[in-house]
Amino acid sequence: MKKRVCIALDTSPAAEKIAAVGYQHAKALNAELVLVHVVYDVSMYSVDYDPIMGYSGFLIDSNLKSVKNLKDEAKKFLKATSVHLGDGSIKTKVMNGPVKDAILSFVKDKEVDLLVIGTHSHSMLENMFMGNIALKLVKHCPIPLLVVPIK
């Protein structure tokens, strides 16, 4: 059975290095490769609420269009990344929801053998208030994980 490698990317400039390192490992393993990106909390904009206290402005067409545009742009980003890596046929997947949960569900459901992520240099204060997705993945990932340091 062919090995599967998943590279999880955000849209920071660091994604170029993470993609390149992950791609090299996938090629060395002769593995099937998929690039993933998670759009966080899209569900907030797509819930169909009844008017609240007579106000129904939360769910307007422009919000829905913004969410769709965000996902469409993420798809374009992943496709451009696959072309940049020299293989426009690399599979891509855009997901939404909490980043850690979406990635862990994906690697489990798709029986991924290696997950490649990057880690950014955040201050202790940023990690305390916003959390660190890479650290959460290191703690909870059930498969081998390659962490590409970005400084």
mmCIF file of C-alpha atoms in Angstrom:
data_model
loop_
_atom_site.group_PDB
_atom_site.id
_atom_site.type_symbol
_atom_site.label_atom_id
_atom_site.label_comp_id
_atom_site.label_asym_id
_atom_site.label_seq_id
_atom_site.Cartn_x
_atom_site.Cartn_y
_atom_site.Cartn_z
ATOM 1 C CA MET A 1 0.000 0.000 0.000
ATOM 2 C CA LYS A 2 1.308 3.438 -0.938
ATOM 3 C CA LYS A 3 2.275 5.757 1.909
ATOM 4 C CA ARG A 4 0.360 9.014 2.406
ATOM 5 C CA VAL A 5 1.884 12.338 3.442
ATOM 6 C CA CYS A 6 -0.195 15.348 4.452
ATOM 7 C CA ILE A 7 1.263 18.855 4.532
ATOM 8 C CA ALA A 8 -0.816 21.320 6.569
ATOM 9 C CA LEU A 9 -0.270 24.894 5.416
ATOM 10 C CA ASP A 10 -1.347 28.319 6.520
ATOM 11 C CA THR A 11 -1.012 31.302 4.197
ATOM 12 C CA SER A 12 2.069 32.824 5.799
ATOM 13 C CA PRO A 13 5.330 33.195 3.865
ATOM 14 C CA ALA A 14 6.626 30.244 5.916
ATOM 15 C CA ALA A 15 4.309 27.953 3.941
ATOM 16 C CA GLU A 16 6.822 27.892 1.088
ATOM 17 C CA LYS A 17 9.507 26.274 3.255
ATOM 18 C CA ILE A 18 7.048 23.887 4.917
ATOM 19 C CA ALA A 19 5.693 22.769 1.534
ATOM 20 C CA ALA A 20 9.179 22.276 0.093
ATOM 21 C CA VAL A 21 10.410 20.194 3.038
ATOM 22 C CA GLY A 22 7.230 18.120 3.104
ATOM 23 C CA TYR A 23 7.364 17.581 -0.648
ATOM 24 C CA GLN A 24 10.975 16.336 -0.408
ATOM 25 C CA HIS A 25 9.938 13.799 2.236
ATOM 26 C CA ALA A 26 6.926 12.641 0.239
ATOM 27 C CA LYS A 27 9.118 12.139 -2.848
ATOM 28 C CA ALA A 28 11.728 10.220 -0.819
ATOM 29 C CA LEU A 29 8.968 7.937 0.509
ATOM 30 C CA ASN A 30 7.343 7.649 -2.930
ATOM 31 C CA ALA A 31 4.185 8.686 -1.106
ATOM 32 C CA GLU A 32 0.843 10.072 -2.185
ATOM 33 C CA LEU A 33 0.740 13.737 -1.145
ATOM 34 C CA VAL A 34 -2.092 15.995 -0.086
ATOM 35 C CA LEU A 35 -1.866 19.685 0.853
ATOM 36 C CA VAL A 36 -4.435 20.876 3.389
ATOM 37 C CA HIS A 37 -5.527 24.250 4.697
ATOM 38 C CA VAL A 38 -8.037 24.933 7.456
ATOM 39 C CA VAL A 39 -10.266 27.991 7.412
ATOM 40 C CA TYR A 40 -11.100 28.594 11.052
ATOM 41 C CA ASP A 41 -14.636 29.171 12.298
ATOM 42 C CA VAL A 42 -16.388 29.515 8.953
ATOM 43 C CA SER A 43 -19.430 27.902 10.540
ATOM 44 C CA MET A 44 -20.172 31.117 12.440
ATOM 45 C CA TYR A 45 -21.095 32.826 9.199
ATOM 46 C CA SER A 46 -23.181 30.046 7.727
ATOM 47 C CA VAL A 47 -25.558 29.283 10.601
ATOM 48 C CA ASP A 48 -29.136 30.160 9.724
ATOM 49 C CA TYR A 49 -30.336 32.097 12.777
ATOM 50 C CA ASP A 50 -33.811 33.402 13.204
ATOM 51 C CA PRO A 51 -33.885 37.157 13.736
ATOM 52 C CA ILE A 52 -32.577 38.049 17.168
ATOM 53 C CA MET A 53 -34.622 40.765 18.875
ATOM 54 C CA GLY A 54 -35.933 41.762 15.462
ATOM 55 C CA TYR A 55 -32.445 41.976 13.945
ATOM 56 C CA SER A 56 -31.508 39.610 11.139
ATOM 57 C CA GLY A 57 -28.353 41.295 9.809
ATOM 58 C CA PHE A 58 -25.868 38.641 10.921
ATOM 59 C CA LEU A 59 -26.625 36.361 8.004
ATOM 60 C CA ILE A 60 -26.442 38.601 4.992
ATOM 61 C CA ASP A 61 -25.355 37.733 1.480
ATOM 62 C CA SER A 62 -22.074 39.594 1.789
ATOM 63 C CA ASN A 63 -21.058 37.474 4.819
ATOM 64 C CA LEU A 64 -21.821 34.271 2.962
ATOM 65 C CA LYS A 65 -19.981 35.522 -0.102
ATOM 66 C CA SER A 66 -16.989 36.419 2.083
ATOM 67 C CA VAL A 67 -16.880 32.921 3.549
ATOM 68 C CA LYS A 68 -17.187 31.315 0.120
ATOM 69 C CA ASN A 69 -14.497 33.650 -1.219
ATOM 70 C CA LEU A 70 -12.205 32.725 1.664
ATOM 71 C CA LYS A 71 -12.563 29.017 0.916
ATOM 72 C CA ASP A 72 -12.176 29.629 -2.830
ATOM 73 C CA GLU A 73 -8.983 31.604 -2.227
ATOM 74 C CA ALA A 74 -7.644 28.823 0.003
ATOM 75 C CA LYS A 75 -8.272 26.328 -2.816
ATOM 76 C CA LYS A 76 -6.425 28.593 -5.252
ATOM 77 C CA PHE A 77 -3.554 28.948 -2.764
ATOM 78 C CA LEU A 78 -3.170 25.174 -2.432
ATOM 79 C CA LYS A 79 -3.360 24.676 -6.206
ATOM 80 C CA ALA A 80 -0.699 27.382 -6.719
ATOM 81 C CA THR A 81 1.453 25.639 -4.100
ATOM 82 C CA SER A 82 1.208 22.320 -5.937
ATOM 83 C CA VAL A 83 2.209 24.033 -9.198
ATOM 84 C CA HIS A 84 5.094 25.786 -7.393
ATOM 85 C CA LEU A 85 6.301 22.394 -6.165
ATOM 86 C CA GLY A 86 6.344 21.218 -9.767
ATOM 87 C CA ASP A 87 3.404 18.827 -9.574
ATOM 88 C CA GLY A 88 0.035 20.377 -10.354
ATOM 89 C CA SER A 89 -1.634 17.008 -9.772
ATOM 90 C CA ILE A 90 -1.014 17.018 -6.007
ATOM 91 C CA LYS A 91 -4.283 16.541 -4.144
ATOM 92 C CA THR A 92 -5.574 19.434 -2.043
ATOM 93 C CA LYS A 93 -8.218 19.797 0.639
ATOM 94 C CA VAL A 94 -9.696 22.902 2.272
ATOM 95 C CA MET A 95 -11.445 22.263 5.569
ATOM 96 C CA ASN A 96 -13.108 24.465 8.119
ATOM 97 C CA GLY A 97 -13.369 24.410 11.878
ATOM 98 C CA PRO A 98 -10.882 24.398 14.724
ATOM 99 C CA VAL A 99 -7.507 23.808 13.073
ATOM 100 C CA LYS A 100 -6.193 21.049 15.345
ATOM 101 C CA ASP A 101 -9.433 19.075 15.227
ATOM 102 C CA ALA A 102 -9.817 19.390 11.446
ATOM 103 C CA ILE A 103 -6.258 18.226 10.792
ATOM 104 C CA LEU A 104 -6.407 15.329 13.253
ATOM 105 C CA SER A 105 -9.722 14.150 11.800
ATOM 106 C CA PHE A 106 -8.308 14.337 8.291
ATOM 107 C CA VAL A 107 -5.174 12.304 9.054
ATOM 108 C CA LYS A 108 -7.266 9.663 10.805
ATOM 109 C CA ASP A 109 -9.973 9.453 8.127
ATOM 110 C CA LYS A 110 -7.494 9.373 5.224
ATOM 111 C CA GLU A 111 -5.053 7.011 6.989
ATOM 112 C CA VAL A 112 -2.167 9.441 6.584
ATOM 113 C CA ASP A 113 1.275 8.056 7.465
ATOM 114 C CA LEU A 114 3.149 11.337 8.019
ATOM 115 C CA LEU A 115 1.917 14.830 8.867
ATOM 116 C CA VAL A 116 4.128 17.819 8.043
ATOM 117 C CA ILE A 117 3.525 21.131 9.807
ATOM 118 C CA GLY A 118 5.432 24.298 10.540
ATOM 119 C CA THR A 119 5.965 26.118 13.762
ATOM 120 C CA HIS A 120 6.167 29.876 14.014
ATOM 121 C CA SER A 121 8.114 31.794 16.590
ATOM 122 C CA HIS A 122 5.412 33.224 18.806
ATOM 123 C CA SER A 123 5.969 35.078 22.030
ATOM 124 C CA MET A 124 5.025 33.410 25.300
ATOM 125 C CA LEU A 125 2.174 35.909 25.614
ATOM 126 C CA GLU A 126 0.777 35.002 22.167
ATOM 127 C CA ASN A 127 0.974 31.296 22.996
ATOM 128 C CA MET A 128 -0.765 31.877 26.328
ATOM 129 C CA PHE A 129 -3.725 33.753 24.855
ATOM 130 C CA MET A 130 -4.047 32.301 21.357
ATOM 131 C CA GLY A 131 -2.574 28.860 21.864
ATOM 132 C CA ASN A 132 -0.050 27.217 19.629
ATOM 133 C CA ILE A 133 -1.524 24.916 17.008
ATOM 134 C CA ALA A 134 1.788 23.169 16.330
ATOM 135 C CA LEU A 135 2.193 22.355 20.024
ATOM 136 C CA LYS A 136 -1.371 21.017 20.200
ATOM 137 C CA LEU A 137 -0.710 18.818 17.172
ATOM 138 C CA VAL A 138 2.550 17.523 18.651
ATOM 139 C CA LYS A 139 0.689 16.546 21.828
ATOM 140 C CA HIS A 140 -2.281 14.890 20.129
ATOM 141 C CA CYS A 141 -1.154 13.582 16.735
ATOM 142 C CA PRO A 142 -1.435 9.782 16.588
ATOM 143 C CA ILE A 143 0.945 9.429 13.607
ATOM 144 C CA PRO A 144 4.548 10.455 12.912
ATOM 145 C CA LEU A 145 4.859 14.206 12.683
ATOM 146 C CA LEU A 146 7.528 16.293 10.960
ATOM 147 C CA VAL A 147 7.718 19.801 12.401
ATOM 148 C CA VAL A 148 9.513 22.322 10.193
ATOM 149 C CA PRO A 149 10.903 25.153 12.356
ATOM 150 C CA ILE A 150 10.339 28.645 11.022
ATOM 151 C CA LYS A 151 12.195 31.579 12.529
#
